[in-house]
C-alpha cells in the first residue's frame, strides 16, 4: 500500500507562491527597464517589446469612461491594397501596461525626439489580434498622438498584480 501523502500546509504554500511571484515581478521589471533604456525603438521591436508603424483605426469610450484606442498597422507600411495587414510578431499581451508615442524618423533632431516623448500616453492592453491592438487609456479626454505611432511595454502584466497588499 502506498504511503499516505502529508496534508498541505496552506499558509506555507501561499507564502511560497507570493515569494515566487515577487521574484518573477522583480526579474521582469528589471529586464524590461534594462531593454527600454538600452535599445532604440527598432531594437525593442526586435526583442518583442514594441510594435512600430501603428496608426489609430478607431477610438471609443469603454467601461468606466476609459478611452479605448484601436491601433493597426499604418497603411503606408502595409502596402497597397492590403486592408487589415497583420501586425509584426511581438510579445505584447493582454494586461501589459504600454506607452503609445509618436514615431519620429531617424533623422529627427534631438529636440523633436524629446517633444514626441512627452506627448505619449500610457494604457493597458485590452485585446491583441492579428491585425490590431486595443489599448484602454485613462479618462475620456485623452489626447492620442497623431501620425505614425509606436507602442512599447512599460511594465508587464505581473506588475499590476504585484501592487496589491494582502
PDB file of N, CA and C in Angstrom, residues 50-119:
ATOM      1  N   UNK A  50       8.023  45.947 -28.473  1.00  0.00           N
ATOM      2  CA  UNK A  50       7.438  47.124 -29.116  1.00  0.00           C
ATOM      3  C   UNK A  50       6.842  46.725 -30.458  1.00  0.00           C
ATOM      4  N   UNK A  51       5.894  47.544 -30.906  1.00  0.00           N
ATOM      5  CA  UNK A  51       5.327  47.402 -32.250  1.00  0.00           C
ATOM      6  C   UNK A  51       5.469  48.761 -32.920  1.00  0.00           C
ATOM      7  N   UNK A  52       6.088  48.784 -34.069  1.00  0.00           N
ATOM      8  CA  UNK A  52       6.319  50.024 -34.801  1.00  0.00           C
ATOM      9  C   UNK A  52       5.289  50.203 -35.908  1.00  0.00           C
ATOM     10  N   UNK A  53       5.213  51.427 -36.434  1.00  0.00           N
ATOM     11  CA  UNK A  53       4.400  51.764 -37.602  1.00  0.00           C
ATOM     12  C   UNK A  53       2.909  51.502 -37.401  1.00  0.00           C
ATOM     13  N   UNK A  54       2.393  51.982 -36.284  1.00  0.00           N
ATOM     14  CA  UNK A  54       0.969  51.830 -35.995  1.00  0.00           C
ATOM     15  C   UNK A  54       0.235  53.135 -36.289  1.00  0.00           C
ATOM     16  N   UNK A  55      -1.057  53.018 -36.500  1.00  0.00           N
ATOM     17  CA  UNK A  55      -1.921  54.180 -36.683  1.00  0.00           C
ATOM     18  C   UNK A  55      -3.247  53.886 -35.993  1.00  0.00           C
ATOM     19  N   UNK A  56      -3.861  54.909 -35.384  1.00  0.00           N
ATOM     20  CA  UNK A  56      -5.163  54.672 -34.760  1.00  0.00           C
ATOM     21  C   UNK A  56      -6.217  54.389 -35.829  1.00  0.00           C
ATOM     22  N   UNK A  57      -6.953  53.302 -35.668  1.00  0.00           N
ATOM     23  CA  UNK A  57      -8.008  52.967 -36.629  1.00  0.00           C
ATOM     24  C   UNK A  57      -9.383  53.318 -36.094  1.00  0.00           C
ATOM     25  N   UNK A  58      -9.535  53.337 -34.757  1.00  0.00           N
ATOM     26  CA  UNK A  58     -10.793  53.785 -34.167  1.00  0.00           C
ATOM     27  C   UNK A  58     -10.558  54.167 -32.717  1.00  0.00           C
ATOM     28  N   UNK A  59     -11.520  54.912 -32.181  1.00  0.00           N
ATOM     29  CA  UNK A  59     -11.448  55.350 -30.796  1.00  0.00           C
ATOM     30  C   UNK A  59     -12.868  55.367 -30.248  1.00  0.00           C
ATOM     31  N   UNK A  60     -13.041  54.833 -29.032  1.00  0.00           N
ATOM     32  CA  UNK A  60     -14.367  54.792 -28.425  1.00  0.00           C
ATOM     33  C   UNK A  60     -14.217  54.902 -26.913  1.00  0.00           C
ATOM     34  N   UNK A  61     -15.342  55.091 -26.250  1.00  0.00           N
ATOM     35  CA  UNK A  61     -15.341  55.125 -24.794  1.00  0.00           C
ATOM     36  C   UNK A  61     -15.743  53.752 -24.290  1.00  0.00           C
ATOM     37  N   UNK A  62     -14.916  53.199 -23.417  1.00  0.00           N
ATOM     38  CA  UNK A  62     -15.177  51.871 -22.876  1.00  0.00           C
ATOM     39  C   UNK A  62     -15.763  51.956 -21.485  1.00  0.00           C
ATOM     40  N   UNK A  63     -15.738  50.843 -20.772  1.00  0.00           N
ATOM     41  CA  UNK A  63     -16.277  50.781 -19.421  1.00  0.00           C
ATOM     42  C   UNK A  63     -15.536  51.730 -18.490  1.00  0.00           C
ATOM     43  N   UNK A  64     -16.272  52.363 -17.601  1.00  0.00           N
ATOM     44  CA  UNK A  64     -15.664  53.255 -16.630  1.00  0.00           C
ATOM     45  C   UNK A  64     -15.163  54.555 -17.217  1.00  0.00           C
ATOM     46  N   UNK A  65     -15.604  54.900 -18.412  1.00  0.00           N
ATOM     47  CA  UNK A  65     -15.180  56.152 -19.030  1.00  0.00           C
ATOM     48  C   UNK A  65     -13.787  56.136 -19.613  1.00  0.00           C
ATOM     49  N   UNK A  66     -13.200  54.965 -19.750  1.00  0.00           N
ATOM     50  CA  UNK A  66     -11.859  54.865 -20.335  1.00  0.00           C
ATOM     51  C   UNK A  66     -11.935  55.030 -21.848  1.00  0.00           C
ATOM     52  N   UNK A  67     -10.962  55.717 -22.406  1.00  0.00           N
ATOM     53  CA  UNK A  67     -10.862  55.839 -23.851  1.00  0.00           C
ATOM     54  C   UNK A  67     -10.155  54.601 -24.382  1.00  0.00           C
ATOM     55  N   UNK A  68     -10.778  53.915 -25.329  1.00  0.00           N
ATOM     56  CA  UNK A  68     -10.194  52.717 -25.931  1.00  0.00           C
ATOM     57  C   UNK A  68      -9.768  53.067 -27.350  1.00  0.00           C
ATOM     58  N   UNK A  69      -8.484  52.910 -27.622  1.00  0.00           N
ATOM     59  CA  UNK A  69      -7.935  53.200 -28.941  1.00  0.00           C
ATOM     60  C   UNK A  69      -7.553  51.890 -29.611  1.00  0.00           C
ATOM     61  N   UNK A  70      -8.000  51.724 -30.825  1.00  0.00           N
ATOM     62  CA  UNK A  70      -7.633  50.551 -31.623  1.00  0.00           C
ATOM     63  C   UNK A  70      -6.513  50.978 -32.558  1.00  0.00           C
ATOM     64  N   UNK A  71      -5.398  50.261 -32.489  1.00  0.00           N
ATOM     65  CA  UNK A  71      -4.228  50.566 -33.306  1.00  0.00           C
ATOM     66  C   UNK A  71      -3.985  49.434 -34.296  1.00  0.00           C
ATOM     67  N   UNK A  72      -3.802  49.802 -35.554  1.00  0.00           N
ATOM     68  CA  UNK A  72      -3.484  48.840 -36.594  1.00  0.00           C
ATOM     69  C   UNK A  72      -2.254  49.289 -37.349  1.00  0.00           C
ATOM     70  N   UNK A  73      -1.768  48.457 -38.211  1.00  0.00           N
ATOM     71  CA  UNK A  73      -0.584  48.785 -38.998  1.00  0.00           C
ATOM     72  C   UNK A  73      -0.881  49.957 -39.922  1.00  0.00           C
ATOM     73  N   UNK A  74       0.022  50.920 -39.980  1.00  0.00           N
ATOM     74  CA  UNK A  74      -0.135  52.101 -40.826  1.00  0.00           C
ATOM     75  C   UNK A  74      -0.245  51.661 -42.280  1.00  0.00           C
ATOM     76  N   UNK A  75      -1.191  52.253 -43.010  1.00  0.00           N
ATOM     77  CA  UNK A  75      -1.416  51.858 -44.405  1.00  0.00           C
ATOM     78  C   UNK A  75      -0.207  52.127 -45.288  1.00  0.00           C
ATOM     79  N   UNK A  76       0.636  53.095 -44.914  1.00  0.00           N
ATOM     80  CA  UNK A  76       1.838  53.365 -45.697  1.00  0.00           C
ATOM     81  C   UNK A  76       2.832  52.217 -45.610  1.00  0.00           C
ATOM     82  N   UNK A  77       2.788  51.479 -44.528  1.00  0.00           N
ATOM     83  CA  UNK A  77       3.707  50.355 -44.324  1.00  0.00           C
ATOM     84  C   UNK A  77       3.074  49.056 -44.805  1.00  0.00           C
ATOM     85  N   UNK A  78       1.759  48.961 -44.668  1.00  0.00           N
ATOM     86  CA  UNK A  78       1.063  47.723 -45.004  1.00  0.00           C
ATOM     87  C   UNK A  78       1.147  47.403 -46.496  1.00  0.00           C
ATOM     88  N   UNK A  79       1.270  48.405 -47.308  1.00  0.00           N
ATOM     89  CA  UNK A  79       1.346  48.173 -48.740  1.00  0.00           C
ATOM     90  C   UNK A  79       0.012  48.417 -49.405  1.00  0.00           C
ATOM     91  N   UNK A  80       0.048  48.614 -50.713  1.00  0.00           N
ATOM     92  CA  UNK A  80      -1.143  48.953 -51.476  1.00  0.00           C
ATOM     93  C   UNK A  80      -2.095  47.757 -51.567  1.00  0.00           C
ATOM     94  N   UNK A  81      -3.363  48.041 -51.297  1.00  0.00           N
ATOM     95  CA  UNK A  81      -4.386  47.026 -51.475  1.00  0.00           C
ATOM     96  C   UNK A  81      -4.466  45.988 -50.377  1.00  0.00           C
ATOM     97  N   UNK A  82      -3.748  46.183 -49.301  1.00  0.00           N
ATOM     98  CA  UNK A  82      -3.796  45.194 -48.204  1.00  0.00           C
ATOM     99  C   UNK A  82      -4.582  45.781 -47.048  1.00  0.00           C
ATOM    100  N   UNK A  83      -5.864  45.554 -47.035  1.00  0.00           N
ATOM    101  CA  UNK A  83      -6.700  46.016 -45.927  1.00  0.00           C
ATOM    102  C   UNK A  83      -6.430  45.124 -44.732  1.00  0.00           C
ATOM    103  N   UNK A  84      -6.264  45.744 -43.569  1.00  0.00           N
ATOM    104  CA  UNK A  84      -6.082  44.975 -42.350  1.00  0.00           C
ATOM    105  C   UNK A  84      -4.848  44.099 -42.361  1.00  0.00           C
ATOM    106  N   UNK A  85      -3.711  44.655 -42.750  1.00  0.00           N
ATOM    107  CA  UNK A  85      -2.481  43.872 -42.774  1.00  0.00           C
ATOM    108  C   UNK A  85      -2.101  43.441 -41.362  1.00  0.00           C
ATOM    109  N   UNK A  86      -1.509  42.266 -41.240  1.00  0.00           N
ATOM    110  CA  UNK A  86      -1.119  41.730 -39.943  1.00  0.00           C
ATOM    111  C   UNK A  86       0.009  42.561 -39.334  1.00  0.00           C
ATOM    112  N   UNK A  87      -0.086  42.791 -38.027  1.00  0.00           N
ATOM    113  CA  UNK A  87       0.997  43.479 -37.347  1.00  0.00           C
ATOM    114  C   UNK A  87       2.134  42.484 -37.138  1.00  0.00           C
ATOM    115  N   UNK A  88       3.373  42.972 -37.055  1.00  0.00           N
ATOM    116  CA  UNK A  88       4.512  42.059 -36.915  1.00  0.00           C
ATOM    117  C   UNK A  88       4.467  41.276 -35.603  1.00  0.00           C
ATOM    118  N   UNK A  89       5.263  40.231 -35.547  1.00  0.00           N
ATOM    119  CA  UNK A  89       5.377  39.420 -34.328  1.00  0.00           C
ATOM    120  C   UNK A  89       5.833  40.298 -33.167  1.00  0.00           C
ATOM    121  N   UNK A  90       5.306  40.023 -31.982  1.00  0.00           N
ATOM    122  CA  UNK A  90       5.646  40.796 -30.792  1.00  0.00           C
ATOM    123  C   UNK A  90       5.317  39.970 -29.558  1.00  0.00           C
ATOM    124  N   UNK A  91       5.708  40.475 -28.405  1.00  0.00           N
ATOM    125  CA  UNK A  91       5.433  39.782 -27.154  1.00  0.00           C
ATOM    126  C   UNK A  91       4.466  40.535 -26.262  1.00  0.00           C
ATOM    127  N   UNK A  92       3.717  41.466 -26.817  1.00  0.00           N
ATOM    128  CA  UNK A  92       2.775  42.262 -26.028  1.00  0.00           C
ATOM    129  C   UNK A  92       1.529  41.432 -25.777  1.00  0.00           C
ATOM    130  N   UNK A  93       1.111  41.390 -24.491  1.00  0.00           N
ATOM    131  CA  UNK A  93      -0.020  40.558 -24.080  1.00  0.00           C
ATOM    132  C   UNK A  93      -1.118  41.420 -23.474  1.00  0.00           C
ATOM    133  N   UNK A  94      -2.279  40.817 -23.356  1.00  0.00           N
ATOM    134  CA  UNK A  94      -3.399  41.472 -22.674  1.00  0.00           C
ATOM    135  C   UNK A  94      -2.990  41.723 -21.229  1.00  0.00           C
ATOM    136  N   UNK A  95      -3.228  42.942 -20.757  1.00  0.00           N
ATOM    137  CA  UNK A  95      -2.885  43.311 -19.389  1.00  0.00           C
ATOM    138  C   UNK A  95      -1.569  44.045 -19.261  1.00  0.00           C
ATOM    139  N   UNK A  96      -0.744  44.035 -20.301  1.00  0.00           N
ATOM    140  CA  UNK A  96       0.519  44.772 -20.249  1.00  0.00           C
ATOM    141  C   UNK A  96       0.234  46.265 -20.215  1.00  0.00           C
ATOM    142  N   UNK A  97       1.025  46.990 -19.452  1.00  0.00           N
ATOM    143  CA  UNK A  97       0.942  48.442 -19.436  1.00  0.00           C
ATOM    144  C   UNK A  97       1.904  48.939 -20.500  1.00  0.00           C
ATOM    145  N   UNK A  98       1.362  49.667 -21.471  1.00  0.00           N
ATOM    146  CA  UNK A  98       2.152  50.082 -22.630  1.00  0.00           C
ATOM    147  C   UNK A  98       2.125  51.601 -22.772  1.00  0.00           C
ATOM    148  N   UNK A  99       3.115  52.111 -23.437  1.00  0.00           N
ATOM    149  CA  UNK A  99       3.164  53.509 -23.815  1.00  0.00           C
ATOM    150  C   UNK A  99       2.915  53.608 -25.308  1.00  0.00           C
ATOM    151  N   UNK A 100       2.173  54.627 -25.723  1.00  0.00           N
ATOM    152  CA  UNK A 100       1.923  54.884 -27.142  1.00  0.00           C
ATOM    153  C   UNK A 100       2.455  56.278 -27.417  1.00  0.00           C
ATOM    154  N   UNK A 101       3.324  56.369 -28.395  1.00  0.00           N
ATOM    155  CA  UNK A 101       4.008  57.631 -28.656  1.00  0.00           C
ATOM    156  C   UNK A 101       4.187  57.810 -30.164  1.00  0.00           C
ATOM    157  N   UNK A 102       4.323  59.062 -30.572  1.00  0.00           N
ATOM    158  CA  UNK A 102       4.564  59.358 -31.979  1.00  0.00           C
ATOM    159  C   UNK A 102       5.934  58.815 -32.376  1.00  0.00           C
ATOM    160  N   UNK A 103       5.982  58.214 -33.551  1.00  0.00           N
ATOM    161  CA  UNK A 103       7.226  57.634 -34.046  1.00  0.00           C
ATOM    162  C   UNK A 103       7.936  58.679 -34.897  1.00  0.00           C
ATOM    163  N   UNK A 104       9.080  59.146 -34.415  1.00  0.00           N
ATOM    164  CA  UNK A 104       9.834  60.146 -35.159  1.00  0.00           C
ATOM    165  C   UNK A 104      10.844  59.444 -36.056  1.00  0.00           C
ATOM    166  N   UNK A 105      11.203  60.102 -37.132  1.00  0.00           N
ATOM    167  CA  UNK A 105      12.145  59.490 -38.074  1.00  0.00           C
ATOM    168  C   UNK A 105      13.542  59.467 -37.478  1.00  0.00           C
ATOM    169  N   UNK A 106      14.389  58.650 -38.039  1.00  0.00           N
ATOM    170  CA  UNK A 106      15.760  58.523 -37.554  1.00  0.00           C
ATOM    171  C   UNK A 106      16.555  59.798 -37.713  1.00  0.00           C
ATOM    172  N   UNK A 107      16.183  60.653 -38.674  1.00  0.00           N
ATOM    173  CA  UNK A 107      16.915  61.884 -38.927  1.00  0.00           C
ATOM    174  C   UNK A 107      16.368  63.063 -38.121  1.00  0.00           C
ATOM    175  N   UNK A 108      15.401  62.814 -37.246  1.00  0.00           N
ATOM    176  CA  UNK A 108      14.799  63.896 -36.468  1.00  0.00           C
ATOM    177  C   UNK A 108      15.815  64.480 -35.495  1.00  0.00           C
ATOM    178  N   UNK A 109      15.650  65.762 -35.236  1.00  0.00           N
ATOM    179  CA  UNK A 109      16.542  66.438 -34.304  1.00  0.00           C
ATOM    180  C   UNK A 109      16.223  66.014 -32.879  1.00  0.00           C
ATOM    181  N   UNK A 110      17.206  66.196 -32.000  1.00  0.00           N
ATOM    182  CA  UNK A 110      17.057  65.781 -30.607  1.00  0.00           C
ATOM    183  C   UNK A 110      15.852  66.464 -29.957  1.00  0.00           C
ATOM    184  N   UNK A 111      15.635  67.744 -30.266  1.00  0.00           N
ATOM    185  CA  UNK A 111      14.518  68.490 -29.680  1.00  0.00           C
ATOM    186  C   UNK A 111      13.181  67.886 -30.097  1.00  0.00           C
ATOM    187  N   UNK A 112      13.083  67.450 -31.357  1.00  0.00           N
ATOM    188  CA  UNK A 112      11.848  66.822 -31.842  1.00  0.00           C
ATOM    189  C   UNK A 112      11.601  65.490 -31.141  1.00  0.00           C
ATOM    190  N   UNK A 113      12.655  64.721 -30.919  1.00  0.00           N
ATOM    191  CA  UNK A 113      12.514  63.430 -30.239  1.00  0.00           C
ATOM    192  C   UNK A 113      12.036  63.623 -28.798  1.00  0.00           C
ATOM    193  N   UNK A 114      12.609  64.596 -28.102  1.00  0.00           N
ATOM    194  CA  UNK A 114      12.216  64.853 -26.718  1.00  0.00           C
ATOM    195  C   UNK A 114      10.768  65.334 -26.660  1.00  0.00           C
ATOM    196  N   UNK A 115      10.360  66.150 -27.630  1.00  0.00           N
ATOM    197  CA  UNK A 115       8.979  66.628 -27.676  1.00  0.00           C
ATOM    198  C   UNK A 115       8.003  65.486 -27.903  1.00  0.00           C
ATOM    199  N   UNK A 116       8.362  64.554 -28.760  1.00  0.00           N
ATOM    200  CA  UNK A 116       7.495  63.397 -29.033  1.00  0.00           C
ATOM    201  C   UNK A 116       7.402  62.494 -27.813  1.00  0.00           C
ATOM    202  N   UNK A 117       8.488  62.389 -27.050  1.00  0.00           N
ATOM    203  CA  UNK A 117       8.477  61.545 -25.860  1.00  0.00           C
ATOM    204  C   UNK A 117       7.506  62.080 -24.821  1.00  0.00           C
ATOM    205  N   UNK A 118       7.386  63.390 -24.719  1.00  0.00           N
ATOM    206  CA  UNK A 118       6.491  63.992 -23.732  1.00  0.00           C
ATOM    207  C   UNK A 118       5.024  63.882 -24.135  1.00  0.00           C
ATOM    208  N   UNK A 119       4.746  63.716 -25.420  1.00  0.00           N
ATOM    209  CA  UNK A 119       3.372  63.670 -25.912  1.00  0.00           C
ATOM    210  C   UNK A 119       2.743  62.286 -25.835  1.00  0.00           C
TER     211      UNK A 119
END
